[in-house]
CSV table of C-alpha atoms in Angstrom, one decimal:
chain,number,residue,atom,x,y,z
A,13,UNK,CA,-19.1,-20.0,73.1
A,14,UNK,CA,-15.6,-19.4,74.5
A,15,UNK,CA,-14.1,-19.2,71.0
A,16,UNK,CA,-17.1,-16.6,70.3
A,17,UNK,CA,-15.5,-14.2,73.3
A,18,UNK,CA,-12.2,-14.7,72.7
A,19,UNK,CA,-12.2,-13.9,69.1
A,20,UNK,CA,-14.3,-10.3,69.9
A,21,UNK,CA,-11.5,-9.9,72.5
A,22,UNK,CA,-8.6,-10.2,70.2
A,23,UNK,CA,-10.2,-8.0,67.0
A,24,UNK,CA,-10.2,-5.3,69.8
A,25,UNK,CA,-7.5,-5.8,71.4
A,26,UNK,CA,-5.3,-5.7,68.1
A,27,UNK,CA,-6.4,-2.2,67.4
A,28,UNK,CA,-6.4,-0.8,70.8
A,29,UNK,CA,-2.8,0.8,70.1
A,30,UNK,CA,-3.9,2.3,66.9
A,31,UNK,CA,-7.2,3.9,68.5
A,32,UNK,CA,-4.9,5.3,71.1
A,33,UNK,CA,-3.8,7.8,68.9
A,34,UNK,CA,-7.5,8.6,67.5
A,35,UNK,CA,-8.0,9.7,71.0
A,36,UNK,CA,-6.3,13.1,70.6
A,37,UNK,CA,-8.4,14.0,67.7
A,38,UNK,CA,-11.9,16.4,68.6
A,39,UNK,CA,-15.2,15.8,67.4
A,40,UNK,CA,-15.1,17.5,64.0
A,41,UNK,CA,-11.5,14.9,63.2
A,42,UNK,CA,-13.3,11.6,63.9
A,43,UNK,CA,-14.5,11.0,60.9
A,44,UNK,CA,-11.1,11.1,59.6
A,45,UNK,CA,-9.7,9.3,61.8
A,46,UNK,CA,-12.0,6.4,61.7
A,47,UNK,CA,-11.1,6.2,57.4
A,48,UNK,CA,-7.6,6.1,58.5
A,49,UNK,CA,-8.4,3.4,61.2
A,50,UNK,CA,-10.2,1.4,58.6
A,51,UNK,CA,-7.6,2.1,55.8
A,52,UNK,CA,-5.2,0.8,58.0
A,53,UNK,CA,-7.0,-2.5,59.3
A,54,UNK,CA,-8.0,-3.8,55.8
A,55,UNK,CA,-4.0,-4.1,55.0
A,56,UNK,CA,-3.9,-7.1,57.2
A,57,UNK,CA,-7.3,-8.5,56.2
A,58,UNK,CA,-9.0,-10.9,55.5
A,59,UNK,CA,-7.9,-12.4,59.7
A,60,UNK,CA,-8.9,-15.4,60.6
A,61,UNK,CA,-9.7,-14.1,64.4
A,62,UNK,CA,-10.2,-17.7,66.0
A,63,UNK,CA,-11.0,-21.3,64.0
A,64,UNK,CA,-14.3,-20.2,63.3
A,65,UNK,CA,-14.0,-16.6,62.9
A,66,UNK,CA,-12.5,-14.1,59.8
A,67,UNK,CA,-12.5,-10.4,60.0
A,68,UNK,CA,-13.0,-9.9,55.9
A,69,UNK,CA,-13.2,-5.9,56.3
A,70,UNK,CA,-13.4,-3.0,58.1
A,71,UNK,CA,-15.0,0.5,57.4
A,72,UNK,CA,-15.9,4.0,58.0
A,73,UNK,CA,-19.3,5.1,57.6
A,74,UNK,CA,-19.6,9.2,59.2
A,75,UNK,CA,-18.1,8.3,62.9
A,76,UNK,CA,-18.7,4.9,63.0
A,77,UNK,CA,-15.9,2.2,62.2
A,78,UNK,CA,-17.7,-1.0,60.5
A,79,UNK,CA,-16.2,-3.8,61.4
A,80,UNK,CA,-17.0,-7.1,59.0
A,81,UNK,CA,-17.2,-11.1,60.3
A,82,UNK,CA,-18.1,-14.4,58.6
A,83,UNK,CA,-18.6,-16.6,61.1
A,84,UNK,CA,-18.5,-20.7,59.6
A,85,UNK,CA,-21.9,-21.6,61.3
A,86,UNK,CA,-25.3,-21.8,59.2
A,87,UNK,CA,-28.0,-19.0,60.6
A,88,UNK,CA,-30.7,-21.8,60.9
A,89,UNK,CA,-28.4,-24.3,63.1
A,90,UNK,CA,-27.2,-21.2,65.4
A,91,UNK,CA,-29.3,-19.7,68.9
A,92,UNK,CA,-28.6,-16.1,67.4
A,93,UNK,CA,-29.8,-14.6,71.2
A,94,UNK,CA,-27.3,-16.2,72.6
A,95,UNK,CA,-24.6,-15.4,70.1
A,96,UNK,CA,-25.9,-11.7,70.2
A,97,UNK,CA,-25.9,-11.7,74.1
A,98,UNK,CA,-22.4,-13.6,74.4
A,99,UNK,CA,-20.8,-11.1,71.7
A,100,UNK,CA,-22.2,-7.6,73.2
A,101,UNK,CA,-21.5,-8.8,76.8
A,102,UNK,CA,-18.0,-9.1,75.4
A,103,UNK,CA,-17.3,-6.3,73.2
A,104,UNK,CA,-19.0,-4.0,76.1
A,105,UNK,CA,-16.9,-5.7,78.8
A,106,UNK,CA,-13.8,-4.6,76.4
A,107,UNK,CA,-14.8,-1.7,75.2
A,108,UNK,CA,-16.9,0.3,77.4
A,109,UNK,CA,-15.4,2.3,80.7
A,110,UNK,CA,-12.0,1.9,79.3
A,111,UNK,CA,-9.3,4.2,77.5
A,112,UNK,CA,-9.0,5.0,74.7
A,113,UNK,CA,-12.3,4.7,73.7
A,114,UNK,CA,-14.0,6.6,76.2
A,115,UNK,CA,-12.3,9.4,74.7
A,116,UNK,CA,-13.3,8.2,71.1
A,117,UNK,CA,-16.7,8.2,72.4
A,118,UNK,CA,-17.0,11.6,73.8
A,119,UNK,CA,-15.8,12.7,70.3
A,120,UNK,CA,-18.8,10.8,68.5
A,121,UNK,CA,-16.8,7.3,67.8
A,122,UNK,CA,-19.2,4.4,67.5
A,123,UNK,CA,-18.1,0.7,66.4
A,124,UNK,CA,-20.1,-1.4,64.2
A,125,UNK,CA,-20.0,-5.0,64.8
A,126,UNK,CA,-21.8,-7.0,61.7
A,127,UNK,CA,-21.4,-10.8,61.7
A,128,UNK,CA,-22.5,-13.0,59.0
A,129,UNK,CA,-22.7,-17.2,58.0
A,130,UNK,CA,-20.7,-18.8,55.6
A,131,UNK,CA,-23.5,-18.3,53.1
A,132,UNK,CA,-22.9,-14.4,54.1
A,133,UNK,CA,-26.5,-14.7,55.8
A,134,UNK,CA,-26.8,-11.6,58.6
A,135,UNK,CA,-26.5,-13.3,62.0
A,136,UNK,CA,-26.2,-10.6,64.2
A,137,UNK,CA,-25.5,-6.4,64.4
A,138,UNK,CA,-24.2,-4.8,67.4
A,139,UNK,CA,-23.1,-1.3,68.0
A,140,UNK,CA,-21.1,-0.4,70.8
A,141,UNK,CA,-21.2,3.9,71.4
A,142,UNK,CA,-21.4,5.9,74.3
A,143,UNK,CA,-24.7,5.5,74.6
A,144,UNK,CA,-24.4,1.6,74.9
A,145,UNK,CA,-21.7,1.8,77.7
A,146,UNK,CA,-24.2,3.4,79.9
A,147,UNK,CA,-26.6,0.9,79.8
């Protein structure tokens, strides 16, 4: 489970500096900025995030940047509570009540988090917006 929060830790934290600059754009630029946050991601993808974890690609649907994992477990051998629980607690501890993305969120930035099996079987989808930070 470690390698599960490290590897949410490290997809964040490699795109912090980028969002940093999203955060001077308003509401009606988001959008915008979120294609050119994706555009710019994908050029280093596929990343393989931790031994068990590749980022294969990232993005932009409206406000929301998609971000997309295979994870090399099999659904039917993995607790997917726990991995859901253990990955929110983690994005939300790195994402939520911290800059820039409080700023993102006030302008209508949400992050999609899908993660899939090897056999590209849906494990697990968590969304992390303002709305999710206040909970």
């Amino acid at each position: 489970m470690k390698k599960i929060m490290i590897f949410a830790v490290l997809c964040v934290g490699g795109v912090i500096g980028y969002f940093a600059m999203n955060a001077m754009f308003s509401a009606g630029e988001i959008e915008k900025a979120q294609q050119e946050a994706a555009a710019q991601i994908n050029k280093n993808l596929p990343m393989q995030v931790d031994e068990l974890t590749t980022l294969e690609e990232v993005s932009s649907e409206g406000s929301a940047l998609v971000y997309n994992y295979k994870v090399d477990v099999k659904k039917d051998e993995t607790d997917l509570d726990v991995f859901t629980t253990e990955v929110k607690k983690n994005l939300m501890a790195t994402m939520c009540g911290k800059e820039p993305f409080s700023k993102l969120y006030s302008a209508g930035a949400s992050y999609v988090y899908h993660y899939a099996d090897t056999a590209g079987d849906a494990l697990t989808e968590i969304t992390i917006d303002a709305d999710t930070c206040k909970s």
